[in-house]
Amino acid sequence: MFPNEPMTVVVDPGEPPYDAPPFLELRGPLDTRRLEAALDRIAARRPDGPAWQHRLRPHGPGLHTLRLTMGAPGEFPAGLLADLLTDPPPAGRSVRAVAPSPLQRELLADADAHPGTGRQVEQLSWVWRGPLDLERFTAAWQSLVDRESALRSAFGDGPEPRIVVHDRVRAEVLRLPHSAEDWAAVVEHDRRRGLDPRRPGPLRVTVLGGGPAVSVTAPPTRILLTYHHALLDDWSAHLLLREFYRAYLADGTLPGGERRPDMGDYARWLAHQDIEPARAFWTDATPPSDATDSPLPAVPASAPVPDPVPGGTGTGRTWLRLTAAQTARLAAWAAGWGSTESGALQAVWALLLYRAAGSATAEPVRFSVTVSGRGILFEGAERLPGALRNPLPMSVVVDPRASVPELLALLRDRTLDMAAYEWVSAGQIRTWTGDRAEAPGPAGSLVAFEGRPDGQDGLTRELAAQGIRVEPPETLGARTAFPVALVAHHDGDGGLVVTVSYDRTRFAGIGGVLEHAAFLLNELPRVAGDSTTVAEVLELLADADGDAGADIGTDADADAAAEAAPAAAVDGTADDDDAPALITLRPARTPGAGAVCLVPSHGTPRFRYDLLARSYRGPEALVLLGSPPDDGRAGYEMLRPLVDEGGPLVLGGFSGCGVVAYGITRLIAANGGRPPLIVLTGAATSADDLARLLESAAERTG
């Protein structure tokens, strides 16, 4: 028994009626100070809750039982305690705390409200052609982590969110051989793995392939960055990628010291801002609550409005692409009216929202737009990695008698007015305006145009001199709080790509809407002059329904597109995030043998559960939980196949799944079932060792 061995916790719910606190078996080296600290952290979360006492009894080397007694009624969070005991302490000490911005608080709250869904987790992908020195590659990322405090940050525990900056965090770089999985599967596994913003290191790097030898027949190396919006945004990811290239070119060591300014400097700047001018601006500029904000514009009678998917879940994606020539024409046309491609996209969305209202008079429409958060009077903001990208409410009156250039000018002026307040969060605005501001609720929609820092061309030329060619990176789209989001960027050929992500619980598809958007983006530069009215454009749209004039990918195309071009499939074509509630990794060896249900946790890739299933020798079925069950009867029905299996049921997994696992035991007990044992262990435990622990627990339960 060595001090660095992982701790394993077995949570036993006890005997019927399961209303007493459970007891925990602790297997492995126990640091009593750590136990006390974990109990103190739980108590700090519930300052007005019951007073809990505990009794620890040793039963030999590396084996203890922990019994809990209550001083007042209440349910003890045994799953959380198991997570705290099995999670290894951070590699570095905490050196300072940073106050999160209102935006960061809102992003964290949204992610917390939707656990296990990958909410607010973004991915950036690109192709690396040529030799790749993996040791130098890893050293370069570690050098970046050492220099960037944002990459050593995590949200701390406690009643009030705070960001803790650690002095030492190990860069997480995972390398997979090409034979392991195809790229689409790698991206999907990584996305479902998610990121925990409460653990140091809000960025993960995955490499598929790579090596010093280059073969003309070998597939190219693909690289994936995964990061959490509550600590980093897309501007940050591109900024960090540029710094990584600098480090790689410098043999893996980034010159210079700690970056300043950092998010701590930004937090201090933010605390000194006068919010009264911002409050006055948003209060005066926000329209009444009856403004048109439907996220799904109406489509003609010949094309039925998409219905929600019965029982559908997850996020669907659809995309449109303008050619480089179409994009150049759109940019030149918008510039002629003092606007931009972003303004043109906003105008198209405003027209479609207005069309959905079916009005013949001037009406305000509203949606949200993203701002970089770096157009502020804070020196060095454009060089600052952090969470500054901000969705802000946009409102404009669409008058069918007004000209299209007038609509573009209204949107441009509104954008310029908003620029002074990019540091204000949408939650603050809703507090000031009540329900008049655009909210990421059932009727909200978001329009985003990705901005990227300059200065990467010189680095790509230096890489090319070493025989390395890197393609422009593409963001793959994050799940946000908005049920419909349009995100635009330029591809490597200069074409404009607009990806639409939508909530599949509300819409079966959105392809008809995207056809209308594609038609307008392609045709407005051709037909909209200084006197062309909004009404004339909408009539043109009705007459030419279905003639998009651009490449469009829809949900129906997803499988074919993924088969033909895996990179395109993950970089913008539709994907269906529906997943089975229970994934069978290995069936039971005999009928009625029971089941072991593995509960996934952040930071644990799918292949570890596959290895565990191959290592397990018991007769029970091995099942992976696809998504956390809801509370109440619906969640219990999802689990019923496990409960009705007839044999023993055991829950197991790696540190981080304790809260979900313990919730399952309470849900089963509340519906009259026998709650299962929970076996929870540290992430460093091997698949063979955890398999043996689970086999022992299943025998004990049987």
mmCIF file of C-alpha atoms in Angstrom, residues 10 27 586 589 593 595-596 598 611-622 648-652 677 679 687-702:
data_model
loop_
_atom_site.group_PDB
_atom_site.id
_atom_site.type_symbol
_atom_site.label_atom_id
_atom_site.label_comp_id
_atom_site.label_asym_id
_atom_site.label_seq_id
_atom_site.Cartn_x
_atom_site.Cartn_y
_atom_site.Cartn_z
ATOM 1 C CA VAL A 10 -17.937 1.815 -2.116
ATOM 2 C CA ARG A 27 -10.215 1.212 0.227
ATOM 3 C CA ARG A 586 -21.141 -6.471 -23.177
ATOM 4 C CA ARG A 589 -23.413 -14.232 -20.011
ATOM 5 C CA ALA A 593 -27.320 -12.431 -14.283
ATOM 6 C CA ALA A 595 -25.879 -5.738 -14.684
ATOM 7 C CA VAL A 596 -23.017 -3.414 -13.907
ATOM 8 C CA LEU A 598 -20.881 2.380 -15.649
ATOM 9 C CA LEU A 611 -11.382 -1.643 -21.860
ATOM 10 C CA LEU A 612 -13.214 -2.151 -18.581
ATOM 11 C CA ALA A 613 -15.910 -4.185 -20.314
ATOM 12 C CA ARG A 614 -13.247 -6.435 -21.857
ATOM 13 C CA SER A 615 -11.545 -6.874 -18.475
ATOM 14 C CA TYR A 616 -14.708 -7.782 -16.572
ATOM 15 C CA ARG A 617 -15.002 -11.527 -15.859
ATOM 16 C CA GLY A 618 -18.343 -11.723 -14.081
ATOM 17 C CA PRO A 619 -21.574 -12.947 -15.693
ATOM 18 C CA GLU A 620 -23.320 -9.576 -15.446
ATOM 19 C CA ALA A 621 -24.016 -7.321 -18.424
ATOM 20 C CA LEU A 622 -21.775 -4.254 -18.742
ATOM 21 C CA PRO A 648 -27.628 -7.796 -8.915
ATOM 22 C CA LEU A 649 -27.162 -4.209 -10.026
ATOM 23 C CA VAL A 650 -23.954 -2.299 -9.313
ATOM 24 C CA LEU A 651 -23.017 1.232 -10.325
ATOM 25 C CA GLY A 652 -19.370 2.001 -11.005
ATOM 26 C CA LEU A 677 -23.948 -0.392 -4.460
ATOM 27 C CA VAL A 679 -18.011 1.561 -6.613
ATOM 28 C CA ALA A 687 -9.362 -1.132 -15.977
ATOM 29 C CA ASP A 688 -8.339 -4.538 -14.587
ATOM 30 C CA ASP A 689 -8.351 -3.284 -10.983
ATOM 31 C CA LEU A 690 -11.729 -1.586 -11.271
ATOM 32 C CA ALA A 691 -13.159 -4.673 -12.995
ATOM 33 C CA ARG A 692 -12.108 -6.822 -10.007
ATOM 34 C CA LEU A 693 -13.680 -4.345 -7.572
ATOM 35 C CA LEU A 694 -16.921 -4.385 -9.525
ATOM 36 C CA GLU A 695 -16.932 -8.199 -9.677
ATOM 37 C CA SER A 696 -16.538 -8.325 -5.889
ATOM 38 C CA ALA A 697 -19.385 -5.843 -5.402
ATOM 39 C CA ALA A 698 -21.685 -7.827 -7.725
ATOM 40 C CA GLU A 699 -20.968 -11.061 -5.840
ATOM 41 C CA ARG A 700 -21.668 -9.308 -2.553
ATOM 42 C CA THR A 701 -24.959 -7.884 -3.855
ATOM 43 C CA GLY A 702 -26.084 -11.214 -5.290
#
